[in-house]
Short mmCIF file of C-alpha atoms and ligand atoms in Angstrom, two decimals:
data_model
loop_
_atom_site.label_atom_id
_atom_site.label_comp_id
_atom_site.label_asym_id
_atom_site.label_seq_id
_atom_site.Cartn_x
_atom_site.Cartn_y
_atom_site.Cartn_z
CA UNK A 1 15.75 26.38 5.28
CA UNK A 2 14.20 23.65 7.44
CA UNK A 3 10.44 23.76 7.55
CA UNK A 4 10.62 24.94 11.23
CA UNK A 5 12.05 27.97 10.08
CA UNK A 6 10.01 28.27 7.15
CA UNK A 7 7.35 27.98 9.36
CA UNK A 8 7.91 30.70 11.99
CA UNK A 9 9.08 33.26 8.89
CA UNK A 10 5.69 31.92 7.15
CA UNK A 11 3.27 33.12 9.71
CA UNK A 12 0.51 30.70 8.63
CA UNK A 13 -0.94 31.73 12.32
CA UNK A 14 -0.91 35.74 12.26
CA UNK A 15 -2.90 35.26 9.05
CA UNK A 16 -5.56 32.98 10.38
CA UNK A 17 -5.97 34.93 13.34
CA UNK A 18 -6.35 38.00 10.86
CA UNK A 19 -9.12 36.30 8.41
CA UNK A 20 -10.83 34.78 11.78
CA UNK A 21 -11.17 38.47 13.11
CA UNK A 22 -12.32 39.97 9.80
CA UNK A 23 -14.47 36.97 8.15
CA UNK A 24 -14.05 33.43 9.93
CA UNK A 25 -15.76 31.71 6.93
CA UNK A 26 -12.55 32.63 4.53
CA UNK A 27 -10.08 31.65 7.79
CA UNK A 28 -11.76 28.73 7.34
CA UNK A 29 -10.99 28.07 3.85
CA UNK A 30 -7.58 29.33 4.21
CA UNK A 31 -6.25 26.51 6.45
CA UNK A 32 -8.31 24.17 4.19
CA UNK A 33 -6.09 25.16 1.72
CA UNK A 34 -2.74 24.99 3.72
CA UNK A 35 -3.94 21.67 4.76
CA UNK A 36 -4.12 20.25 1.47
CA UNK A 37 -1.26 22.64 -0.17
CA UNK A 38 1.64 23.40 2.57
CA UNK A 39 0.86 21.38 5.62
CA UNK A 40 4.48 20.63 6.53
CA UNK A 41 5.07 24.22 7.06
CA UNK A 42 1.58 24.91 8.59
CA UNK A 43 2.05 21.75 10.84
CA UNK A 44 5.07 22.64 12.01
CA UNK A 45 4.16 25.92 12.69
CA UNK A 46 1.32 24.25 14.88
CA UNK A 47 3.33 21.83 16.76
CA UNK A 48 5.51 25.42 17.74
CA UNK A 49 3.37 27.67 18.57
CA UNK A 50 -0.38 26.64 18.93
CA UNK A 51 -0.04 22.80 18.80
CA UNK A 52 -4.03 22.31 20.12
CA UNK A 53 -5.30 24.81 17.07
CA UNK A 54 -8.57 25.27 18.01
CA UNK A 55 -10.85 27.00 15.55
CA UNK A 56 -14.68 27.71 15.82
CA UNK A 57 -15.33 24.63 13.62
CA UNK A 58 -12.83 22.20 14.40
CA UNK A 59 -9.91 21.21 16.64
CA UNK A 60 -6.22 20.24 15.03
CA UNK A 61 -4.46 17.99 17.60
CA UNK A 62 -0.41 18.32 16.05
CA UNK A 63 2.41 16.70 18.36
CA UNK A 64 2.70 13.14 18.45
CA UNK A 65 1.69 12.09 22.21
CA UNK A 66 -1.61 14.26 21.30
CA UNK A 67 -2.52 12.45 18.43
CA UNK A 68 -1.60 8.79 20.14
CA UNK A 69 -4.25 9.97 23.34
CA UNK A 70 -6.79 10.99 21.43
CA UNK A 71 -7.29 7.72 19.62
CA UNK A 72 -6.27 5.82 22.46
CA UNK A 73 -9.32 6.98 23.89
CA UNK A 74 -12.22 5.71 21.96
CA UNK A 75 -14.79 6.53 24.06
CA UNK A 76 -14.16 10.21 24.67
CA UNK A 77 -12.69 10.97 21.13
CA UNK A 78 -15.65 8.77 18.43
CA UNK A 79 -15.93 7.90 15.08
CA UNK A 80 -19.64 9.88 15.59
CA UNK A 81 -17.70 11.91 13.39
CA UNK A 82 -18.64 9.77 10.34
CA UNK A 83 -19.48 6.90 11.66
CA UNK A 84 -23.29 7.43 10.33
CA UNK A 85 -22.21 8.00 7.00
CA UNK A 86 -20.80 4.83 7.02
CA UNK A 87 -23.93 3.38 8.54
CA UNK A 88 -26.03 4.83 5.83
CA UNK A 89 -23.96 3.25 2.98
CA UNK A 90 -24.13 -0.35 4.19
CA UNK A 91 -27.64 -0.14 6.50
CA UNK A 92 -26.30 -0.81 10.23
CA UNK A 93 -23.10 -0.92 12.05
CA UNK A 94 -19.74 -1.79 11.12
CA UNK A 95 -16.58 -1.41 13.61
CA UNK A 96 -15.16 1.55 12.21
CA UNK A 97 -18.96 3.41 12.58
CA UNK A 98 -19.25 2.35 16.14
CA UNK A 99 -16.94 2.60 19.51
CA UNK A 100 -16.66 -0.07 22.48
CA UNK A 101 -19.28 -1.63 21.38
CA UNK A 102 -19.34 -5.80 22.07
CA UNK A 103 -20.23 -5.59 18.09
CA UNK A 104 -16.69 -3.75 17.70
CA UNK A 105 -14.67 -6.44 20.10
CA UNK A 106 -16.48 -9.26 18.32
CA UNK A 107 -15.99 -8.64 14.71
CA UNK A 108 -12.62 -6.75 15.25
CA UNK A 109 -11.66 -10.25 16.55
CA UNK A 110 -13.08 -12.44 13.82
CA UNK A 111 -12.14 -10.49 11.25
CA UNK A 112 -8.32 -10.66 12.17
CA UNK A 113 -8.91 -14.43 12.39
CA UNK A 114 -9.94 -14.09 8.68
CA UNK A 115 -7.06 -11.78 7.26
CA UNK A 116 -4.75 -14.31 9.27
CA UNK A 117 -0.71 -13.05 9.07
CA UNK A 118 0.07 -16.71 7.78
CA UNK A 119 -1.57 -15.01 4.09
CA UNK A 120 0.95 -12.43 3.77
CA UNK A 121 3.84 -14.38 1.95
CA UNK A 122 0.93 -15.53 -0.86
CA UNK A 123 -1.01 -12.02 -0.67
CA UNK A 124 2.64 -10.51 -1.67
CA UNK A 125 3.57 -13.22 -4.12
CA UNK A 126 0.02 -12.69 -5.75
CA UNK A 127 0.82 -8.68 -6.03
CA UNK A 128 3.88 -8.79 -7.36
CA UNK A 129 2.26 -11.35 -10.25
CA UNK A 130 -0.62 -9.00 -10.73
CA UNK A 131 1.88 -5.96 -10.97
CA UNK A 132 4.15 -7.29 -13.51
CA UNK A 133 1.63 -8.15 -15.64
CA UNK A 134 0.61 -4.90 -15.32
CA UNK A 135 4.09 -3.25 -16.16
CA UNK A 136 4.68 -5.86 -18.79
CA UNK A 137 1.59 -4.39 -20.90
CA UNK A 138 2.55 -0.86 -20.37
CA UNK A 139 6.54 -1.16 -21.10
CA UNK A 140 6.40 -0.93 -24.78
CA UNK A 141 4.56 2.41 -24.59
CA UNK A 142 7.16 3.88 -22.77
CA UNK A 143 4.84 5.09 -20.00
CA UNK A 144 2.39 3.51 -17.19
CA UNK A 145 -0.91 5.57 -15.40
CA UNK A 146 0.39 4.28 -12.34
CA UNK A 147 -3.29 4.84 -10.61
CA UNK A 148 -5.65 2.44 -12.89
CA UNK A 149 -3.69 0.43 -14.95
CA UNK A 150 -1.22 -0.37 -12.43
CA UNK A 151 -2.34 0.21 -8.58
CA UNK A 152 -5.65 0.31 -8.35
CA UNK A 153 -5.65 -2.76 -10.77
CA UNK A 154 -3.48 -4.31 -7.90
CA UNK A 155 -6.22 -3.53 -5.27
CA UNK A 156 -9.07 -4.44 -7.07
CA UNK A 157 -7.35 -8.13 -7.95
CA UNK A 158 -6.67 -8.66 -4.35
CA UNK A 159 -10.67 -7.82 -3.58
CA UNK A 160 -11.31 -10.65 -6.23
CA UNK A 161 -8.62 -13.12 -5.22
CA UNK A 162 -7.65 -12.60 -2.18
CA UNK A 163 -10.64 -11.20 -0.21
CA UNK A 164 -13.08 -13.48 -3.01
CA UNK A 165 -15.09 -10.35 -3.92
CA UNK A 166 -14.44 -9.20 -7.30
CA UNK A 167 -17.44 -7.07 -7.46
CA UNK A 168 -19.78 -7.54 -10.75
CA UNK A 169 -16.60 -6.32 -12.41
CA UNK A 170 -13.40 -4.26 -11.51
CA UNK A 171 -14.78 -1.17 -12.67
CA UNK A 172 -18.29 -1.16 -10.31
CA UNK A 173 -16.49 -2.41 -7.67
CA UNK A 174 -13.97 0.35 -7.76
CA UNK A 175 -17.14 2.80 -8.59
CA UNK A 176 -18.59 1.48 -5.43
CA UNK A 177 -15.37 2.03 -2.91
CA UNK A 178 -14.54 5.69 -4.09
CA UNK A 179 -18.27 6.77 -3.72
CA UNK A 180 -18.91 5.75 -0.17
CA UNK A 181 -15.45 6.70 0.90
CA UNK A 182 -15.44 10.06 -0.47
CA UNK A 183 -18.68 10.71 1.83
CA UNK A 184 -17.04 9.25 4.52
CA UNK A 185 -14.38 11.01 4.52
CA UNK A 186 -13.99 13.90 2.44
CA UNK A 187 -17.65 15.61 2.41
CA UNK A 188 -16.77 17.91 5.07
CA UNK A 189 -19.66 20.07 3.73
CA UNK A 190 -22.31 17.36 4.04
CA UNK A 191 -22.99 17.65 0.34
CA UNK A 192 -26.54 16.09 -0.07
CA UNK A 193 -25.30 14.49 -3.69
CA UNK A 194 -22.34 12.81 -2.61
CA UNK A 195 -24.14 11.35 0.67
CA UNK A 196 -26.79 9.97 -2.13
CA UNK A 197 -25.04 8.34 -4.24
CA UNK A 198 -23.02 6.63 -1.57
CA UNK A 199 -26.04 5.28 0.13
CA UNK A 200 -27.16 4.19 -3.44
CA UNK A 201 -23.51 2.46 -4.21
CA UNK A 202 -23.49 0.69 -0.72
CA UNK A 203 -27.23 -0.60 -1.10
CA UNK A 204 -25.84 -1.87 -4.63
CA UNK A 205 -22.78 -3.00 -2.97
CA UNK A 206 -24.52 -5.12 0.04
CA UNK A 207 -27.55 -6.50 -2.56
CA UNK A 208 -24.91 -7.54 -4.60
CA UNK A 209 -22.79 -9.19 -1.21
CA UNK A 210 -26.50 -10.54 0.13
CA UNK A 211 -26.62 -12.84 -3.93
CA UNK A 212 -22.80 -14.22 -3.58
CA UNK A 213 -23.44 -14.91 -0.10
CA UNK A 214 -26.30 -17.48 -0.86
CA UNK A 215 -24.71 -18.90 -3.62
CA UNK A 216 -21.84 -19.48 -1.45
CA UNK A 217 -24.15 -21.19 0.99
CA UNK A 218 -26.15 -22.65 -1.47
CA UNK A 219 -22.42 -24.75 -3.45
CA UNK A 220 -21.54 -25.48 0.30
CA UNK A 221 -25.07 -27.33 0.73
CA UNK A 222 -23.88 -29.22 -2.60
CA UNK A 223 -21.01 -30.49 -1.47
CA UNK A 224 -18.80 -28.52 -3.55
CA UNK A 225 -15.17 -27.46 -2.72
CA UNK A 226 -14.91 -23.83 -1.42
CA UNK A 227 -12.38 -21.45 -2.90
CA UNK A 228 -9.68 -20.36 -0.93
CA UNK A 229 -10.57 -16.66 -0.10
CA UNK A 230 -11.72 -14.71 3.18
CA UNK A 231 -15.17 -14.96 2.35
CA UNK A 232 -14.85 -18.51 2.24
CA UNK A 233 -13.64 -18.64 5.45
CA UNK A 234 -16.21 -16.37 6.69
CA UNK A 235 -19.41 -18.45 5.11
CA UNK A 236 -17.29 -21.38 6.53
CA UNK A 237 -16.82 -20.38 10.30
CA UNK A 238 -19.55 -21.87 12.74
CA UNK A 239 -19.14 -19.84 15.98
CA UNK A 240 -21.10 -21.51 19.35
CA UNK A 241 -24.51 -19.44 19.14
CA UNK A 242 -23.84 -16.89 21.84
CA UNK A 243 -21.04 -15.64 19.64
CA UNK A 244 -22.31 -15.93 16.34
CA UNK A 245 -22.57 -13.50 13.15
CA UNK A 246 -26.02 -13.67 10.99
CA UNK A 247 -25.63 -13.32 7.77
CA UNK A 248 -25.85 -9.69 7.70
CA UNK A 249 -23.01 -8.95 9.85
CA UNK A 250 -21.00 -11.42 6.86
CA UNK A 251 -22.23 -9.02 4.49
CA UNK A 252 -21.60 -5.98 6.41
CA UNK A 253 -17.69 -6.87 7.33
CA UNK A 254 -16.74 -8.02 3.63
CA UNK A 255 -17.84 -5.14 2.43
CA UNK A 256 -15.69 -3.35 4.59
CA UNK A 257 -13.00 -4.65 3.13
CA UNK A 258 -12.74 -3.29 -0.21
CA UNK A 259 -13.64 0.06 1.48
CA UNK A 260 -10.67 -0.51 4.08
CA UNK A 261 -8.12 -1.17 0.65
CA UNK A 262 -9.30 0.50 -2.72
CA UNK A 263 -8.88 3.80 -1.95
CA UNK A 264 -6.31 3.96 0.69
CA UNK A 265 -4.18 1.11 -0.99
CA UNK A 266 -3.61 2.88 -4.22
CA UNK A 267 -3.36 6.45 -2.22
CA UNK A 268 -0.28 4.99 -0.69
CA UNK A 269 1.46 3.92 -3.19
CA UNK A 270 1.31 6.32 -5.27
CA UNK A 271 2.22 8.83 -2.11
CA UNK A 272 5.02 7.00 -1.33
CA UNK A 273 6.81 6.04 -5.09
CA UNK A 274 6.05 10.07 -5.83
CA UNK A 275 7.80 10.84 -3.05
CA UNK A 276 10.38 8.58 -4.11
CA UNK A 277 10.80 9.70 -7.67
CA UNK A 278 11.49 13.48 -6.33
CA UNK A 279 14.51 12.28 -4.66
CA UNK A 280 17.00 10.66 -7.00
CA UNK A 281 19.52 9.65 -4.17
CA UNK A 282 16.86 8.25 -1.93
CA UNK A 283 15.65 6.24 -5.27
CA UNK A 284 18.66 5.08 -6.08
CA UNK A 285 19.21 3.36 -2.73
CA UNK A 286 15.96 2.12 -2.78
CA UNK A 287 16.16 0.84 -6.41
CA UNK A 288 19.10 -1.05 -5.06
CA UNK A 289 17.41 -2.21 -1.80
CA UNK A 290 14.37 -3.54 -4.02
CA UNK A 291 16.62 -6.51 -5.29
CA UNK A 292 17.45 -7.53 -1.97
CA UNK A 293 15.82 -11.04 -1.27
CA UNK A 294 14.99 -9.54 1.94
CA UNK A 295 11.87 -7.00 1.55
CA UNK A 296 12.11 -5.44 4.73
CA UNK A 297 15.12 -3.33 3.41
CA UNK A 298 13.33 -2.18 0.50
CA UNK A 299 9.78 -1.65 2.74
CA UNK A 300 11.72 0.76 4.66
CA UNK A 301 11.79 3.13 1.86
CA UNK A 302 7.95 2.54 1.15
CA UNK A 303 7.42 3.92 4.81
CA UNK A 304 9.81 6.88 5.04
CA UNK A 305 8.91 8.19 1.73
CA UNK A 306 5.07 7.64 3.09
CA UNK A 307 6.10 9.74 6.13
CA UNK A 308 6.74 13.25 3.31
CA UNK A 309 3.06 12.76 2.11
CA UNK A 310 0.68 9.90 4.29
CA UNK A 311 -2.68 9.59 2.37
CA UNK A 312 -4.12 9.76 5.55
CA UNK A 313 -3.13 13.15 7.30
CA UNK A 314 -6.14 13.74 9.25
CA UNK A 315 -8.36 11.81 11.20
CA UNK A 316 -11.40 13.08 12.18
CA UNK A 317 -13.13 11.88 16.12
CA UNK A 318 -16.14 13.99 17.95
CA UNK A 319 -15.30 14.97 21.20
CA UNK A 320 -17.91 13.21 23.35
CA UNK A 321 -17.20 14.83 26.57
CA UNK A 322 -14.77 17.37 28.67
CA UNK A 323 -11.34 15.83 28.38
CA UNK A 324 -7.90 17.06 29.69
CA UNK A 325 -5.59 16.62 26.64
CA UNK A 326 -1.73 16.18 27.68
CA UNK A 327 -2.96 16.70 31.29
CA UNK A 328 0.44 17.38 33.51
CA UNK A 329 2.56 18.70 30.82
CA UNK A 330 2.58 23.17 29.73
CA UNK A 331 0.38 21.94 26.41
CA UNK A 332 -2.83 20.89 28.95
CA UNK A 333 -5.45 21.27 26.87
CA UNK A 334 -9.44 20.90 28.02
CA UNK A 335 -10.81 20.10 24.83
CA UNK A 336 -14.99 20.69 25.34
CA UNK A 337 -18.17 17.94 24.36
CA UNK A 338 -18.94 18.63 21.31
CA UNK A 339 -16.09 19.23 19.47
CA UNK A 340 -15.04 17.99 16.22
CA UNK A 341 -11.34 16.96 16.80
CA UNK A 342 -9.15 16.41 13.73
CA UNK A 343 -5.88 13.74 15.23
CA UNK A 344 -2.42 14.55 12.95
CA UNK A 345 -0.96 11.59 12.22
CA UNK A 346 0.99 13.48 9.38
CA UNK A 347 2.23 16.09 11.53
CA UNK A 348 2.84 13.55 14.69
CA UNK A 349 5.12 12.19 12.47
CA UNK A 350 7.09 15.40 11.98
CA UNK A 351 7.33 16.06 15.91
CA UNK A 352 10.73 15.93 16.76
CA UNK A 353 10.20 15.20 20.17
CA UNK A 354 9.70 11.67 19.25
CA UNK A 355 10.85 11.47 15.98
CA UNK A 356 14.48 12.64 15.64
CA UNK A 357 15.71 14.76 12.85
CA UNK A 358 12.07 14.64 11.21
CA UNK A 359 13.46 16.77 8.12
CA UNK A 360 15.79 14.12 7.18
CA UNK A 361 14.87 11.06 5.21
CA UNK A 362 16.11 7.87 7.15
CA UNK A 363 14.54 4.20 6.38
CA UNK A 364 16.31 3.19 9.64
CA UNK A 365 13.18 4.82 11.70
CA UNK A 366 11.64 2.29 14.42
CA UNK A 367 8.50 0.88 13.35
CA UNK A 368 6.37 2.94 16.08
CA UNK A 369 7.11 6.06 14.88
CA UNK A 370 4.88 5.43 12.00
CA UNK A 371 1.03 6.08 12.32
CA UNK A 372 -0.08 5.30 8.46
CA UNK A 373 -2.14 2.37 9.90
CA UNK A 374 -3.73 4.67 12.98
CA UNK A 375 -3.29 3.90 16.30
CA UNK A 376 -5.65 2.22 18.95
CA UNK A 377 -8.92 0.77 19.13
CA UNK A 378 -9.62 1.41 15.53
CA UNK A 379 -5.74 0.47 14.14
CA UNK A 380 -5.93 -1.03 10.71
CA UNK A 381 -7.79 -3.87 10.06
CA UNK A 382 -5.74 -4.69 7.72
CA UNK A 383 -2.02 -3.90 8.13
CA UNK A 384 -0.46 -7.02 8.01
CA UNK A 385 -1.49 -7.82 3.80
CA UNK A 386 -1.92 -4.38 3.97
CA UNK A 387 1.86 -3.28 4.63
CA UNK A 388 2.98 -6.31 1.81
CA UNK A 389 0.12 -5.01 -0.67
CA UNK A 390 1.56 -0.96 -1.02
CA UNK A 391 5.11 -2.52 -0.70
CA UNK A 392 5.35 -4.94 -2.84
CA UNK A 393 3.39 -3.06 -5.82
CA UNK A 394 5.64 -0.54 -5.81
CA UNK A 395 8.51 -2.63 -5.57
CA UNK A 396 8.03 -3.84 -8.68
CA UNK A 397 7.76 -0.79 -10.07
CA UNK A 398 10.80 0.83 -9.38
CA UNK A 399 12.29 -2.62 -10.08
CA UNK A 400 11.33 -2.10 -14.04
CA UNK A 401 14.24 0.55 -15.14
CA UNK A 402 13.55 3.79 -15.80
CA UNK A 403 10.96 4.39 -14.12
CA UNK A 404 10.93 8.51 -14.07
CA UNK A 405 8.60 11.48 -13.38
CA UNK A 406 7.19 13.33 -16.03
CA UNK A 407 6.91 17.27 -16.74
CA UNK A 408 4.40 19.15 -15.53
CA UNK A 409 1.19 18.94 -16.45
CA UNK A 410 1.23 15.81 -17.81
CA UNK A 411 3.25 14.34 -14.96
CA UNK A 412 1.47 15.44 -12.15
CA UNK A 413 -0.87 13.59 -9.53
CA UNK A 414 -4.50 14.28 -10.13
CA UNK A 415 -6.25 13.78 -6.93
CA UNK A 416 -10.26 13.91 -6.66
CA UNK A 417 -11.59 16.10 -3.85
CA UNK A 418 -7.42 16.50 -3.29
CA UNK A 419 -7.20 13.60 -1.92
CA UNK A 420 -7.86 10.41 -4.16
CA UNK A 421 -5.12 10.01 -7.14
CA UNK A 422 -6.79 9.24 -10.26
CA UNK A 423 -4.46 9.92 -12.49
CA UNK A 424 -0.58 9.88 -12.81
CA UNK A 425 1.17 9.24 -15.43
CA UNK A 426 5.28 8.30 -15.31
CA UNK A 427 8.05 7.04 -17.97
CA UNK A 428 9.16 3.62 -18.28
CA UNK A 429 12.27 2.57 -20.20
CA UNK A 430 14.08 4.76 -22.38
CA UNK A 431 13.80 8.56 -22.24
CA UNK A 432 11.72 9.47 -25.03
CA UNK A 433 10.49 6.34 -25.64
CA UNK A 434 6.90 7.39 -24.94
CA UNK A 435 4.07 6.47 -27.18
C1 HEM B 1 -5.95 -5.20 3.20
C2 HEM B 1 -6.15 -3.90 3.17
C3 HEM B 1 -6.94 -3.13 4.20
C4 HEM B 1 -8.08 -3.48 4.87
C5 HEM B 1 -8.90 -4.75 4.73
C6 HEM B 1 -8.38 -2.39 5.79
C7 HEM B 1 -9.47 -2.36 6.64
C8 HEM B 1 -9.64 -1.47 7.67
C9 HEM B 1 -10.73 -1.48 8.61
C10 HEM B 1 -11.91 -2.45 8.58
C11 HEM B 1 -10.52 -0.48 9.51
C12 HEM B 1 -11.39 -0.13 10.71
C13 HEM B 1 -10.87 -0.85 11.93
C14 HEM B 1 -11.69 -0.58 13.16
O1 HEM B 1 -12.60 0.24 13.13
O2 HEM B 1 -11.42 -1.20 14.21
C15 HEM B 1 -9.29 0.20 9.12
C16 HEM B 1 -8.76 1.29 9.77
C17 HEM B 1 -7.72 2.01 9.26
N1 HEM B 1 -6.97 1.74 8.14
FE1 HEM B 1 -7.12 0.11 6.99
N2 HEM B 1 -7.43 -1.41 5.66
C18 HEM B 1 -6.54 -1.81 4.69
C19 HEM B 1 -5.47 -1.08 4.22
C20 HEM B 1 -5.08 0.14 4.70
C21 HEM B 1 -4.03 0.98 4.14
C22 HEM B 1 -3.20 0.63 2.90
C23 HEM B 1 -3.96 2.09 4.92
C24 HEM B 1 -3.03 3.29 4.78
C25 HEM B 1 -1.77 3.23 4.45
C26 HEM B 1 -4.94 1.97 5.97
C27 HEM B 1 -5.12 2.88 6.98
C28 HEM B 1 -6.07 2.76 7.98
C29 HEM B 1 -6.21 3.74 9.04
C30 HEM B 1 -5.42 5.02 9.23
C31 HEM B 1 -7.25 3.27 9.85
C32 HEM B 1 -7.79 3.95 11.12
C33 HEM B 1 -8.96 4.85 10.81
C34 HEM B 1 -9.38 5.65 12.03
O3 HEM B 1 -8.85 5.43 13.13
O4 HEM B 1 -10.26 6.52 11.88
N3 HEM B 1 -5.61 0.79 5.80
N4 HEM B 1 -8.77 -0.42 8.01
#
């Protein structure tokens, strides 16, 4: 049964509207739940029947050309909706906190100037080194945790190598990311402790930035060589005054990086090679397709396994004022100031209006179909290393043979908050080789 029809027999809607008329609070929870547990089937029941699901506390926007206006529409749809979270963490703006803003058109700009395309081939030469290494110390036990020792390992080397901040060490660095992210964007109830101790990692995080940025400044005033890294280049660029960046706004945009990477980096990988692994078929062309010398074959797979399971389903904008959503068509929409509008990209995705045969997994799907990277004035940052990064790491992976699921418990994703993998533990070599 396709998930359509799961969908309409499931009547995820007939018991919201049940739980909103007897106690809204546990309606609340319950699509919580299906959002985290069985949103394929709740999606698509969306995108049917009720595909603006507006509920007292939020608004789900479901079918693709939704989800593409609201974001293309920065000004009417915000980041307000944690943008100060962010702002608390690192003290002052940053362009995914902020909307239309000259600070957003200016930095946007110099950061891509930074995290230039021309880096991917090394960025993806560099993973693949890091990875096998990686694999290499996990073969003989028969088994890798494919979250620390292998992708987030991956992530944090680019930080030090690539972007040219390793942190004090992996592990703080890492501590650092997941705190302020997970207040960013999964603290839905404002929980006072998790908002603390992200301020108190990004004040560590920028004091830290704030040290390595004078030393930086302070070998450059010695006449030493730089190292080839972003924040090189940053400490390096000397924009005409009436364009420039103080040092703070340096500070404020490298830290965004490891913020932009650690967590969603690692989410997608191990989103995507799960995926994989549940599908032997699908695996086994893409095991084949990961020795072609060509990677876009193989990258295909990354995305359309992605596609069953994007780390980012949900992204939240506050409605700033009255808009017509999908004015001229039967789904016209006002959607009121004020509220707190959640775009699908996980469910756009599904929409068969744009994306044909949505059940079925094909790696021949056009590259705008996909929305992993968002869409709009806040699109990824970084998707060009980005897109080599989650690729290539699990690439080499599924290159080493093997490579398998393992039984529940033991084999299962463990996700903090449901949404960050921390844990997930597969075979490697010969079944029953484990140790
Ligand atoms: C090199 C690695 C990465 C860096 C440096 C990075 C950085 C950033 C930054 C700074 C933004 C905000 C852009 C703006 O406000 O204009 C952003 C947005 C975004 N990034 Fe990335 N990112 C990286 C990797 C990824 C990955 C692996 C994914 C997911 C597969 C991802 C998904 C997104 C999404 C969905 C947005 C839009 C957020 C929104 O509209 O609310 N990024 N990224």
């Amino acid at each position: 049964m396709g998930a359509v029809d799961q969908a309409t027999t499931g009547g995820h809607l007939a018991r919201y509207d049940e739980a909103l008329a007897r106690d809204p609070m546990s309606a609340f929870g319950l699509v919580r739940e299906w959002m985290r547990t069985d949103w394929r089937a709740l999606f698509a029941e969306l995108r049917e029947r009720r595909p603006v699901f507006v509920t007292p506390a939020f608004t789900v926007v479901t079918r693709f050309a939704d989800v593409v206006e609201v974001l293309s529409h920065e000004e009417v749809f915000t980041v307000r909706a944690f943008g100060p979270r962010l702002e608390a963490a690192l003290d002052g703006p940053f362009m995914l906190s902020r909307d239309a803003t000259p600070m957003n058109w200016r930095e946007k700009g110099l950061m891509q100037v930074m995290l230039a395309p021309g880096d991917v081939a090394a960025v993806r030469e560099l993973v693949g080194r890091v990875a096998d290494e990686a694999l290499d110390a996990a073969v003989a036990r028969g088994r890798v945790e494919a979250v620390h020792e292998l992708f987030r390992h991956v992530a944090l080397e680019v930080c030090a190598r690539y972007f040219g901040f390793p942190g004090p060490d992996p592990q703080t660095l890492s501590r650092w990311t997941r705190a302020v992210v997970t207040d960013g964007f999964a603290n839905f109830q404002g929980d006072p402790e998790i908002q603390a101790a992200s301020v108190a990692a990004g004040a560590e995080m920028t004091a830290h930035l704030r040290d390595r940025l004078a030393e930086r400044r302070a070998a450059l005033r010695a006449g030493q060589d730089p190292p080839d890294d972003v924040f090189a280049r940053l400490v390096g660029t000397a924009l005409p005054a009436a364009t420039a960046v103080d040092d703070e706004r340096i500070v404020a945009n490298m830290a965004g990086l490891p913020l932009g990477f650690v967590e969603s980096g690692p989410g997608a990988m191990v989103e995507a090679v799960e995926q994989l692994l549940l599908r032997p078929a699908v695996l086994a062309e893409a095991v084949e397709a990961a020795a072609d010398p060509d990677p876009a074959r193989f990258d295909a797979y990354v995305w359309e396994a992605l596609r069953f399971n994007p780390f980012f389903k949900l992204l939240p904008r506050l409605c700033e004022r009255d808009h017509v959503l999908a004015a001229g068509t039967p789904r016209r929409t006002v959607i009121p100031a004020g509220t707190f509008v959640l775009a699908a990209p996980a469910s756009a995705m599904f929409d068969a209006d744009v994306v044909t045969e949505p059940e079925e997994f094909r790696p021949d799907r056009p590259g705008h179909h996909r929305l992993f990277f968002g869409h709009g004035h806040h699109a990824c940052l970084g998707v060009h290393p980005a897109r080599a990064i989650v690729c290539e790491a699990v690439r080499r992976l599924l290159l080493r043979p093997g490579v398998r699921l393992l039984p529940p418990p033991e084999g299962e994703v463990v996700r903090s908050h449901g949404i960050f993998p921390d844990r997930f533990v597969l075979g490697l070599g010969q079944e029953g080789g484990e140790r």
